[in-house]
Short mmCIF file of C-alpha atoms and ligand atoms in Angstrom, two decimals:
data_model
loop_
_atom_site.label_atom_id
_atom_site.label_comp_id
_atom_site.label_asym_id
_atom_site.label_seq_id
_atom_site.Cartn_x
_atom_site.Cartn_y
_atom_site.Cartn_z
CA UNK C 1 -12.07 35.45 6.10
CA UNK C 2 -9.17 33.93 4.28
CA UNK C 3 -8.38 30.24 4.72
CA UNK C 4 -5.50 30.27 2.32
CA UNK C 5 -2.75 30.45 4.93
CA UNK C 6 -4.42 28.50 7.74
CA UNK C 7 -3.26 25.12 8.95
CA UNK C 8 -5.45 22.31 10.34
CA UNK C 9 -4.46 23.12 14.02
CA UNK C 10 -5.03 26.88 13.45
CA UNK C 11 -8.59 26.23 12.14
CA UNK C 12 -9.44 23.95 15.14
CA UNK C 13 -8.00 26.59 17.53
CA UNK C 14 -9.96 29.41 15.82
CA UNK C 15 -13.18 27.48 15.96
CA UNK C 16 -12.69 26.58 19.64
CA UNK C 17 -12.02 30.27 20.56
CA UNK C 18 -14.97 31.37 18.43
CA UNK C 19 -12.73 33.59 16.17
CA UNK C 20 -14.76 32.20 13.27
CA UNK C 21 -17.43 29.58 12.72
CA UNK C 22 -17.22 26.53 10.49
CA UNK C 23 -20.01 28.02 8.33
CA UNK C 24 -17.94 31.12 7.80
CA UNK C 25 -14.84 29.17 6.83
CA UNK C 26 -16.82 26.94 4.50
CA UNK C 27 -18.70 29.77 2.82
CA UNK C 28 -15.59 31.84 2.23
CA UNK C 29 -13.53 28.75 1.14
CA UNK C 30 -16.29 27.84 -1.37
CA UNK C 31 -16.63 31.35 -2.71
CA UNK C 32 -12.95 31.68 -3.16
CA UNK C 33 -12.55 28.22 -4.78
CA UNK C 34 -15.45 28.73 -7.19
CA UNK C 35 -14.02 32.12 -8.29
CA UNK C 36 -10.44 30.85 -8.69
CA UNK C 37 -11.32 27.60 -10.47
CA UNK C 38 -11.65 29.21 -13.86
CA UNK C 39 -7.84 29.72 -13.81
CA UNK C 40 -6.89 26.12 -13.23
CA UNK C 41 -9.91 23.69 -13.62
CA UNK C 42 -8.61 21.99 -10.51
CA UNK C 43 -12.15 21.20 -9.20
CA UNK C 44 -14.40 19.18 -11.51
CA UNK C 45 -17.43 19.92 -9.37
CA UNK C 46 -18.38 21.33 -6.04
CA UNK C 47 -20.80 20.00 -3.33
CA UNK C 48 -21.79 23.15 -1.37
CA UNK C 49 -24.84 21.58 0.32
CA UNK C 50 -22.80 18.71 1.74
CA UNK C 51 -20.00 21.13 2.80
CA UNK C 52 -22.47 23.43 4.65
CA UNK C 53 -24.16 20.44 6.30
CA UNK C 54 -20.78 19.27 7.62
CA UNK C 55 -19.98 22.80 8.79
CA UNK C 56 -23.30 22.98 10.68
CA UNK C 57 -22.37 19.89 12.65
CA UNK C 58 -19.13 21.42 13.73
CA UNK C 59 -20.76 24.61 14.77
CA UNK C 60 -23.25 22.62 16.85
CA UNK C 61 -20.23 20.96 18.73
CA UNK C 62 -18.74 24.39 19.27
CA UNK C 63 -22.08 25.71 20.65
CA UNK C 64 -22.31 22.82 23.08
CA UNK C 65 -18.65 23.30 24.11
CA UNK C 66 -17.81 19.76 23.12
CA UNK C 67 -14.23 18.73 22.05
CA UNK C 68 -13.51 19.33 18.39
CA UNK C 69 -12.39 16.36 16.16
CA UNK C 70 -9.01 16.28 14.35
CA UNK C 71 -10.09 17.87 11.06
CA UNK C 72 -12.86 20.18 12.42
CA UNK C 73 -13.81 22.77 9.77
CA UNK C 74 -11.00 22.00 7.44
CA UNK C 75 -11.84 22.66 3.75
CA UNK C 76 -10.80 19.58 1.67
CA UNK C 77 -10.81 18.56 -2.01
CA UNK C 78 -11.20 14.92 -2.90
CA UNK C 79 -9.90 13.32 -6.13
CA UNK C 80 -12.73 12.30 -8.33
CA UNK C 81 -11.73 8.65 -8.30
CA UNK C 82 -12.81 8.37 -4.67
CA UNK C 83 -16.52 7.79 -4.29
CA UNK C 84 -18.79 10.18 -2.43
CA UNK C 85 -22.36 9.12 -1.64
CA UNK C 86 -24.82 11.29 -3.53
CA UNK C 87 -22.11 13.36 -5.18
CA UNK C 88 -21.09 12.63 -8.77
CA UNK C 89 -17.82 10.60 -9.10
CA UNK C 90 -16.67 10.58 -12.64
CA UNK C 91 -13.02 9.38 -12.61
CA UNK C 92 -12.66 12.19 -15.17
CA UNK C 93 -14.15 9.79 -17.75
CA UNK C 94 -17.14 10.16 -20.05
CA UNK C 95 -18.11 6.59 -19.19
CA UNK C 96 -18.88 7.67 -15.58
CA UNK C 97 -20.01 11.23 -16.39
CA UNK C 98 -23.34 10.80 -14.65
CA UNK C 99 -22.44 8.24 -11.96
CA UNK C 100 -23.68 9.06 -8.49
CA UNK C 101 -22.31 6.57 -6.01
CA UNK C 102 -24.65 5.09 -3.39
CA UNK C 103 -21.87 4.92 -0.75
CA UNK C 104 -18.81 6.68 0.58
CA UNK C 105 -15.26 5.51 0.33
CA UNK C 106 -13.91 4.54 3.80
CA UNK C 107 -11.44 7.49 3.63
CA UNK C 108 -14.22 9.85 2.91
CA UNK C 109 -16.34 8.55 5.80
CA UNK C 110 -13.31 8.87 8.11
CA UNK C 111 -12.34 12.37 7.13
CA UNK C 112 -16.02 13.52 7.46
CA UNK C 113 -16.28 11.73 10.83
CA UNK C 114 -13.17 13.71 11.84
CA UNK C 115 -14.95 16.90 10.98
CA UNK C 116 -13.45 17.58 7.58
CA UNK C 117 -15.48 19.62 5.05
CA UNK C 118 -15.42 18.34 1.48
CA UNK C 119 -15.82 21.31 -0.86
CA UNK C 120 -15.75 19.34 -4.11
CA UNK C 121 -14.17 16.74 -6.30
CA UNK C 122 -10.88 17.36 -8.04
CA UNK C 123 -9.89 16.80 -11.63
CA UNK C 124 -7.48 13.99 -12.59
CA UNK C 125 -6.37 11.85 -15.50
CA UNK C 126 -9.08 9.48 -16.59
CA UNK C 127 -9.17 6.62 -14.09
CA UNK C 128 -5.83 8.02 -12.68
CA UNK C 129 -3.99 7.00 -15.82
CA UNK C 130 -1.43 9.60 -16.70
CA UNK C 131 1.24 12.01 -15.50
CA UNK C 132 0.05 15.40 -16.68
CA UNK C 133 -3.77 15.59 -16.15
CA UNK C 134 -4.20 15.94 -19.91
CA UNK C 135 -6.09 12.58 -20.09
CA UNK C 136 -9.09 14.07 -18.26
CA UNK C 137 -12.23 13.97 -20.35
CA UNK C 138 -13.28 17.30 -18.87
CA UNK C 139 -10.22 19.32 -19.63
CA UNK C 140 -6.70 19.50 -18.23
CA UNK C 141 -5.70 21.27 -15.04
CA UNK C 142 -3.32 24.21 -15.18
CA UNK C 143 -0.43 24.51 -12.76
CA UNK C 144 -0.99 27.39 -10.36
CA UNK C 145 2.71 28.17 -10.37
CA UNK C 146 2.66 28.60 -14.27
CA UNK C 147 -0.69 28.42 -15.96
CA UNK C 148 0.77 27.30 -19.38
CA UNK C 149 2.28 24.16 -17.63
CA UNK C 150 0.77 20.88 -16.37
CA UNK C 151 0.26 20.29 -12.66
CA UNK C 152 1.53 16.72 -13.06
CA UNK C 153 -0.73 13.71 -12.76
CA UNK C 154 -2.77 11.91 -12.16
CA UNK C 155 -3.85 13.74 -8.98
CA UNK C 156 -3.07 17.14 -10.53
CA UNK C 157 -6.34 18.69 -9.37
CA UNK C 158 -5.61 17.63 -5.78
CA UNK C 159 -2.14 19.18 -5.83
CA UNK C 160 -3.32 22.25 -7.57
CA UNK C 161 -6.20 23.05 -5.03
CA UNK C 162 -3.72 22.91 -2.16
CA UNK C 163 -1.08 25.04 -4.07
CA UNK C 164 -3.70 27.55 -5.08
CA UNK C 165 -5.20 27.77 -1.59
CA UNK C 166 -8.66 26.60 -2.64
CA UNK C 167 -8.43 23.78 -0.15
CA UNK C 168 -6.28 23.44 3.01
CA UNK C 169 -5.57 19.71 2.25
CA UNK C 170 -6.76 17.21 -0.25
CA UNK C 171 -6.89 13.46 -0.97
CA UNK C 172 -5.21 11.93 -4.04
CA UNK C 173 -4.40 8.48 -5.23
CA UNK C 174 -1.03 6.98 -6.22
CA UNK C 175 -0.44 3.90 -8.31
CA UNK C 176 2.87 4.83 -9.90
CA UNK C 177 3.59 8.32 -8.65
CA UNK C 178 0.32 10.17 -8.96
CA UNK C 179 0.57 11.87 -5.52
CA UNK C 180 4.34 12.61 -5.40
CA UNK C 181 4.85 13.80 -8.90
CA UNK C 182 1.96 16.46 -8.93
CA UNK C 183 3.05 17.44 -5.41
CA UNK C 184 6.51 18.19 -6.74
CA UNK C 185 5.26 20.00 -9.85
CA UNK C 186 2.96 22.23 -7.73
CA UNK C 187 5.28 22.80 -4.73
CA UNK C 188 3.25 21.08 -2.02
CA UNK C 189 3.69 18.07 0.25
CA UNK C 190 2.30 14.74 -1.03
CA UNK C 191 2.35 11.38 0.68
CA UNK C 192 1.97 7.86 -0.52
CA UNK C 193 1.47 5.70 2.58
CA UNK C 194 2.53 2.05 2.96
CA UNK C 195 0.25 -0.23 0.77
CA UNK C 196 -2.63 -1.20 2.96
CA UNK C 197 -2.28 1.68 5.48
CA UNK C 198 -5.37 3.41 4.07
CA UNK C 199 -8.38 1.46 3.03
CA UNK C 200 -9.00 1.33 -0.78
CA UNK C 201 -12.70 0.69 -0.25
CA UNK C 202 -14.40 3.21 -2.54
CA UNK C 203 -11.33 4.12 -4.50
CA UNK C 204 -12.32 3.14 -8.07
CA UNK C 205 -9.90 0.46 -8.93
CA UNK C 206 -7.15 1.14 -11.46
CA UNK C 207 -4.45 -1.35 -10.53
CA UNK C 208 -5.51 -2.80 -7.20
CA UNK C 209 -2.16 -4.17 -6.10
CA UNK C 210 -0.53 -0.74 -6.58
CA UNK C 211 -3.33 1.71 -5.68
CA UNK C 212 -2.92 3.96 -2.60
CA UNK C 213 -4.97 6.87 -1.13
CA UNK C 214 -2.88 9.62 0.39
CA UNK C 215 -2.81 13.24 1.49
CA UNK C 216 -1.64 16.60 -0.01
CA UNK C 217 -0.95 19.63 2.18
CA UNK C 218 1.13 22.83 2.39
CA UNK C 219 3.17 21.63 5.38
CA UNK C 220 4.26 18.32 6.74
CA UNK C 221 2.23 18.28 9.96
CA UNK C 222 -1.10 18.68 8.12
CA UNK C 223 -0.37 15.60 5.84
CA UNK C 224 0.53 13.66 9.10
CA UNK C 225 -2.77 14.65 10.66
CA UNK C 226 -4.82 13.87 7.61
CA UNK C 227 -3.18 10.42 7.29
CA UNK C 228 -3.85 9.66 10.94
CA UNK C 229 -7.52 10.47 10.39
CA UNK C 230 -8.01 8.13 7.40
CA UNK C 231 -5.53 5.26 8.09
CA UNK C 232 -6.22 1.93 9.75
CA UNK C 233 -7.88 -1.44 9.30
CA UNK C 234 -11.14 -1.52 7.43
CA UNK C 235 -13.11 -4.81 7.21
CA UNK C 236 -14.33 -3.61 3.72
CA UNK C 237 -10.75 -3.85 2.29
CA UNK C 238 -9.11 -7.24 2.79
CA UNK C 239 -5.72 -5.68 1.94
CA UNK C 240 -5.94 -3.07 4.66
CA UNK C 241 -3.39 -3.56 7.42
CA UNK C 242 -4.15 -4.43 10.99
CA UNK C 243 -1.08 -2.49 12.24
CA UNK C 244 -2.16 0.15 14.75
CA UNK C 245 -2.05 3.77 13.55
CA UNK C 246 0.59 5.84 15.34
CA UNK C 247 0.16 9.40 16.27
CA UNK C 248 2.37 10.71 13.45
CA UNK C 249 2.47 14.18 14.88
CA UNK C 250 3.93 12.99 18.15
CA UNK C 251 7.30 11.99 16.65
CA UNK C 252 7.63 14.90 14.21
CA UNK C 253 9.69 17.63 15.75
CA UNK C 254 12.13 15.17 17.23
CA UNK C 255 15.80 15.45 16.23
CA UNK C 256 16.93 13.64 13.14
CA UNK C 257 20.52 13.51 14.25
CA UNK C 258 22.15 10.15 13.55
CA UNK C 259 19.58 9.03 11.00
CA UNK C 260 21.25 7.14 8.19
CA UNK C 261 20.31 8.26 4.69
CA UNK C 262 20.83 6.32 1.48
CA UNK C 263 21.16 7.87 -1.93
CA UNK C 264 20.24 5.32 -4.57
CA UNK C 265 22.83 5.58 -7.23
CA UNK C 266 20.41 4.56 -9.99
CA UNK C 267 18.12 7.62 -9.23
CA UNK C 268 20.74 10.29 -9.75
CA UNK C 269 20.97 10.03 -13.44
CA UNK C 270 19.00 11.67 -16.29
CA UNK C 271 17.59 14.72 -14.42
CA UNK C 272 17.86 18.36 -15.31
CA UNK C 273 20.75 20.30 -13.80
CA UNK C 274 18.38 22.47 -11.74
CA UNK C 275 16.59 19.46 -10.37
CA UNK C 276 20.01 17.88 -9.44
CA UNK C 277 21.07 21.09 -7.86
CA UNK C 278 18.05 21.60 -5.59
CA UNK C 279 17.92 17.95 -4.56
CA UNK C 280 21.70 17.90 -3.73
CA UNK C 281 21.24 21.14 -1.80
CA UNK C 282 18.47 19.45 0.16
CA UNK C 283 20.69 16.41 0.92
CA UNK C 284 23.44 18.83 2.22
CA UNK C 285 20.90 20.43 4.51
CA UNK C 286 19.93 17.07 5.93
CA UNK C 287 23.60 16.31 6.46
CA UNK C 288 24.00 19.59 8.30
CA UNK C 289 21.16 18.48 10.62
CA UNK C 290 23.18 15.44 11.66
CA UNK C 291 22.16 12.79 9.20
CA UNK C 292 24.82 10.44 7.84
CA UNK C 293 24.67 9.97 4.04
CA UNK C 294 25.86 6.99 2.00
CA UNK C 295 25.40 5.76 -1.52
CA UNK C 296 23.22 2.65 -1.99
CA UNK C 297 22.22 0.43 -4.89
CA UNK C 298 18.80 -0.60 -6.07
CA UNK C 299 20.06 -2.68 -9.03
CA UNK C 300 16.71 -3.62 -10.57
CA UNK C 301 15.50 -0.06 -10.99
CA UNK C 302 16.09 -0.24 -14.74
CA UNK C 303 13.27 -2.80 -15.06
CA UNK C 304 10.76 -0.79 -13.05
CA UNK C 305 8.88 1.02 -15.84
CA UNK C 306 8.51 -2.16 -18.00
CA UNK C 307 7.40 -4.15 -14.89
CA UNK C 308 4.84 -1.48 -13.87
CA UNK C 309 3.34 -1.22 -17.36
CA UNK C 310 2.80 -4.98 -17.49
CA UNK C 311 1.28 -5.33 -14.00
CA UNK C 312 -0.77 -2.23 -14.11
CA UNK C 313 -2.26 -2.76 -17.59
CA UNK C 314 -3.05 -6.40 -16.64
CA UNK C 315 -5.03 -5.12 -13.62
CA UNK C 316 -6.60 -2.33 -15.66
CA UNK C 317 -7.99 -4.75 -18.26
CA UNK C 318 -9.70 -6.73 -15.54
CA UNK C 319 -10.77 -3.81 -13.33
CA UNK C 320 -12.31 -1.82 -16.19
CA UNK C 321 -14.27 -4.73 -17.53
CA UNK C 322 -17.13 -3.75 -15.22
CA UNK C 323 -17.82 -0.53 -17.26
CA UNK C 324 -20.00 -2.23 -19.84
CA UNK C 325 -22.91 0.11 -20.57
CA UNK C 326 -25.17 -1.90 -18.21
CA UNK C 327 -23.86 -1.11 -14.85
CA UNK C 328 -22.76 2.28 -13.61
CA UNK C 329 -22.25 3.74 -17.06
CA UNK C 330 -23.01 5.56 -20.21
CA UNK C 331 -24.85 3.26 -22.71
CA UNK C 332 -24.50 3.53 -26.48
CA UNK C 333 -27.79 3.97 -28.19
CA UNK C 334 -26.48 2.90 -31.54
CA UNK C 335 -26.46 -0.89 -31.03
CA UNK C 336 -28.93 -3.57 -32.11
CA UNK C 337 -27.12 -6.53 -30.43
CA UNK C 338 -25.95 -7.04 -26.89
CA UNK C 339 -22.31 -7.35 -27.88
CA UNK C 340 -22.46 -4.34 -30.09
CA UNK C 341 -23.92 -2.45 -27.16
CA UNK C 342 -20.94 -3.52 -24.96
CA UNK C 343 -18.28 -2.54 -27.47
CA UNK C 344 -19.97 0.70 -28.65
CA UNK C 345 -20.52 1.82 -25.01
CA UNK C 346 -16.93 1.25 -24.25
CA UNK C 347 -15.62 2.44 -27.58
CA UNK C 348 -17.52 5.71 -27.35
CA UNK C 349 -16.82 6.55 -23.79
CA UNK C 350 -13.28 5.46 -22.86
CA UNK C 351 -10.46 7.84 -23.76
CA UNK C 352 -7.40 6.86 -25.76
CA UNK C 353 -5.15 6.11 -22.77
CA UNK C 354 -7.73 3.82 -21.07
CA UNK C 355 -8.25 1.94 -24.34
CA UNK C 356 -4.47 1.59 -24.84
CA UNK C 357 -4.06 0.07 -21.40
CA UNK C 358 -7.02 -2.26 -21.68
CA UNK C 359 -5.68 -3.71 -24.91
CA UNK C 360 -2.11 -3.96 -23.61
CA UNK C 361 -3.39 -5.60 -20.42
CA UNK C 362 -5.52 -8.05 -22.24
CA UNK C 363 -2.55 -8.94 -24.38
CA UNK C 364 -0.11 -9.60 -21.46
CA UNK C 365 -2.73 -11.75 -19.74
CA UNK C 366 -3.58 -13.73 -22.86
CA UNK C 367 -2.92 -17.47 -23.29
CA UNK C 368 0.69 -18.04 -24.34
CA UNK C 369 1.91 -14.63 -23.16
CA UNK C 370 0.78 -14.79 -19.52
CA UNK C 371 3.94 -16.49 -18.34
CA UNK C 372 6.29 -14.53 -20.62
CA UNK C 373 4.93 -11.14 -19.47
CA UNK C 374 2.72 -11.19 -16.42
CA UNK C 375 4.43 -13.91 -14.39
CA UNK C 376 7.88 -12.54 -15.26
CA UNK C 377 6.84 -9.11 -14.28
CA UNK C 378 5.62 -10.35 -10.85
CA UNK C 379 9.08 -11.97 -10.34
CA UNK C 380 10.89 -8.73 -11.18
CA UNK C 381 8.53 -6.87 -8.83
CA UNK C 382 9.72 -9.17 -6.08
CA UNK C 383 13.27 -8.38 -6.94
CA UNK C 384 12.62 -4.66 -6.73
CA UNK C 385 11.02 -5.08 -3.38
CA UNK C 386 14.07 -7.11 -2.20
CA UNK C 387 16.37 -4.31 -3.37
CA UNK C 388 14.55 -1.93 -0.99
CA UNK C 389 14.69 -4.41 1.86
CA UNK C 390 18.46 -4.81 1.33
CA UNK C 391 18.95 -1.10 1.29
CA UNK C 392 16.84 -0.62 4.52
CA UNK C 393 19.25 -2.93 6.34
CA UNK C 394 21.86 -0.25 5.99
CA UNK C 395 19.90 2.98 6.13
CA UNK C 396 16.71 4.50 7.80
CA UNK C 397 15.52 6.29 4.68
CA UNK C 398 16.31 6.91 1.05
CA UNK C 399 16.47 10.35 -0.55
CA UNK C 400 16.02 10.94 -4.30
CA UNK C 401 14.51 13.34 -6.86
CA UNK C 402 10.74 12.86 -7.51
CA UNK C 403 10.73 13.70 -11.16
CA UNK C 404 13.62 14.10 -13.63
CA UNK C 405 12.30 17.52 -14.57
CA UNK C 406 9.96 20.31 -13.24
CA UNK C 407 6.42 20.82 -14.73
CA UNK C 408 6.40 20.71 -18.48
CA UNK C 409 4.21 22.71 -20.89
CA UNK C 410 0.67 21.63 -21.67
CA UNK C 411 0.74 19.63 -24.88
CA UNK C 412 4.53 19.05 -24.72
CA UNK C 413 4.32 15.29 -24.27
CA UNK C 414 0.73 14.32 -25.28
CA UNK C 415 1.74 12.68 -28.61
CA UNK C 416 4.55 10.51 -26.99
CA UNK C 417 3.16 8.11 -24.46
CA UNK C 418 6.59 6.49 -23.87
CA UNK C 419 8.09 9.89 -22.91
CA UNK C 420 5.15 10.39 -20.59
CA UNK C 421 5.59 6.91 -19.05
CA UNK C 422 9.35 7.64 -18.51
CA UNK C 423 8.61 10.65 -16.41
CA UNK C 424 7.65 8.41 -13.46
CA UNK C 425 11.05 6.64 -13.36
CA UNK C 426 11.79 7.60 -9.75
CA UNK C 427 8.29 7.05 -8.25
CA UNK C 428 7.11 3.82 -9.71
CA UNK C 429 9.48 1.66 -7.66
CA UNK C 430 7.94 2.80 -4.38
CA UNK C 431 4.48 1.60 -5.45
CA UNK C 432 5.82 -1.65 -6.78
CA UNK C 433 7.41 -2.31 -3.36
CA UNK C 434 4.49 -0.88 -1.39
CA UNK C 435 6.69 1.25 0.86
CA UNK C 436 5.74 4.74 2.13
CA UNK C 437 7.27 7.64 0.22
CA UNK C 438 6.62 11.37 -0.06
CA UNK C 439 7.45 14.45 -1.94
CA UNK C 440 8.52 17.58 -0.12
CA UNK C 441 9.28 20.91 -1.77
CA UNK C 442 13.01 21.68 -2.00
CA UNK C 443 13.06 24.98 -3.96
CA UNK C 444 12.15 26.46 -7.30
CA UNK C 445 13.92 26.75 -10.70
CA UNK C 446 14.95 30.17 -11.89
CA UNK C 447 11.67 30.39 -13.67
CA UNK C 448 9.84 29.80 -10.46
CA UNK C 449 8.89 26.12 -11.13
CA UNK C 450 8.70 24.03 -7.92
CA UNK C 451 10.98 20.95 -7.48
CA UNK C 452 10.34 18.13 -5.03
CA UNK C 453 12.61 15.84 -3.12
CA UNK C 454 11.51 12.31 -2.34
CA UNK C 455 11.87 10.49 0.99
CA UNK C 456 11.25 6.79 1.16
CA UNK C 457 11.22 4.49 4.19
CA UNK C 458 10.61 0.77 4.91
CA UNK C 459 7.06 -0.58 5.19
CA UNK C 460 5.07 1.24 7.99
CA UNK C 461 8.10 3.62 8.41
CA UNK C 462 5.91 6.74 8.10
CA UNK C 463 7.00 8.14 11.43
CA UNK C 464 10.58 8.39 10.33
CA UNK C 465 9.53 9.80 6.98
CA UNK C 466 7.40 12.54 8.56
CA UNK C 467 10.15 13.27 11.16
CA UNK C 468 12.69 13.82 8.41
CA UNK C 469 10.33 15.86 6.25
CA UNK C 470 9.40 18.12 9.08
CA UNK C 471 12.93 18.74 10.17
CA UNK C 472 13.81 19.60 6.61
CA UNK C 473 10.82 22.00 6.43
CA UNK C 474 11.70 23.65 9.68
CA UNK C 475 15.35 24.07 8.58
CA UNK C 476 14.11 26.06 5.58
CA UNK C 477 14.46 23.28 3.07
CA UNK C 478 11.20 24.00 1.34
CA UNK C 479 12.58 27.37 0.18
CA UNK C 480 15.64 25.59 -1.27
N1 LIG Z 501 1.71 8.07 -14.35
C1 LIG Z 501 1.51 6.79 -13.99
C2 LIG Z 501 0.49 6.15 -14.92
O1 LIG Z 501 0.13 6.77 -15.84
C3 LIG Z 501 1.02 6.75 -12.57
C4 LIG Z 501 -0.37 7.03 -12.40
C5 LIG Z 501 -0.82 6.91 -10.97
O2 LIG Z 501 -0.06 6.77 -10.05
N2 LIG Z 501 -2.18 6.87 -10.76
O3 LIG Z 501 0.06 5.01 -14.70
#
């Protein structure tokens, strides 16, 4: 059986009507994924025993005629920065190469409780730092749409498994664009929910005030279903929100007539002509569905990249201090003093990008510079958040490109970190403000490279975001 074209609802219906069993889906999805993986390296490792054990539980429910949970039998890939009890979680770093967590992330617990089948862990940039997946210590991922190109990052593996059909949906994480940018590069749906909507418990911390877990899927409804399954208050994460979780699938399908859309002026500069062309066509389509479009201003956008790289590196330098050769990690054998053991363990096992950020972050937090950099960046972050609040007084959602360009060639930007950082120009602001945002496909370049369109709404405005995205998908917007 072939799960490549199945949706979450079709799988649940097929199980209930005994068209196939969860064991059959899981076995065939695993076989296909393992065979295809050589092309893309999108999975870092598989967990077949766990997957088959989850499938057996679903087949028992079917045998007893009990109702099937939301994600029953759905093959899922999980980014390798999200911990899985008893299954290696490496963060694509040598420093955690052998780390086997003793607990599950809350999102993992919830998706398994909802009947989801985790096939394996997906490749990413080391500790989710990067925009191309080339910072993985275990080799980059190749874009299924063009194997000589990057899939985007840092959740490139999670985007690629969905695009390649080696998972039906997947989980990624987004700190500055790491769900939306790979979704746009690979031609799939990727959602960054409101900050606090999904518990971060068990997401290995990169920049805690910016980190989000979110779904990837081939259609809008599947991301809405997956988000519903994992969202909601978790006592293990003090920043998780108490707000009740709506049934996102209940409002999608409703008309979008009369919704007011804002086009942020600052986001429509500096992109390739093909990207501009597809996004503009997407906006015209939304207008034809009855949305009213106006230009809006987000005046502090120009400071977003600088602000992000101060706040995120500051948090990195603190969060990554725990990897010291004593706890969790690889220990250098070459050291005869304790402090040499710390520095050798870190020096030998962190990659170049992680080291660059630890050093930058230590610098911006240091005595004498803290006020000039860190405190100032926090103030600018507040201004960026206020820009969005002002825009959402006038409009229901914002539309923009996701990335200035489609997937680039492997190796093209590796020697130029600043060029790599600038590629996140349209996505970083959403994380700084903590608002929900997503990428939906809006067509391909002449060379067949996917392009994504971004939809952003106010805090906890996911229902409007999904409603717009689904109307766009139904009207043929994905095909551009
Ligand atoms: N590309 C950005 C960075 O390198 C964002 C990464 C992310 O969202 N995890 O930090």
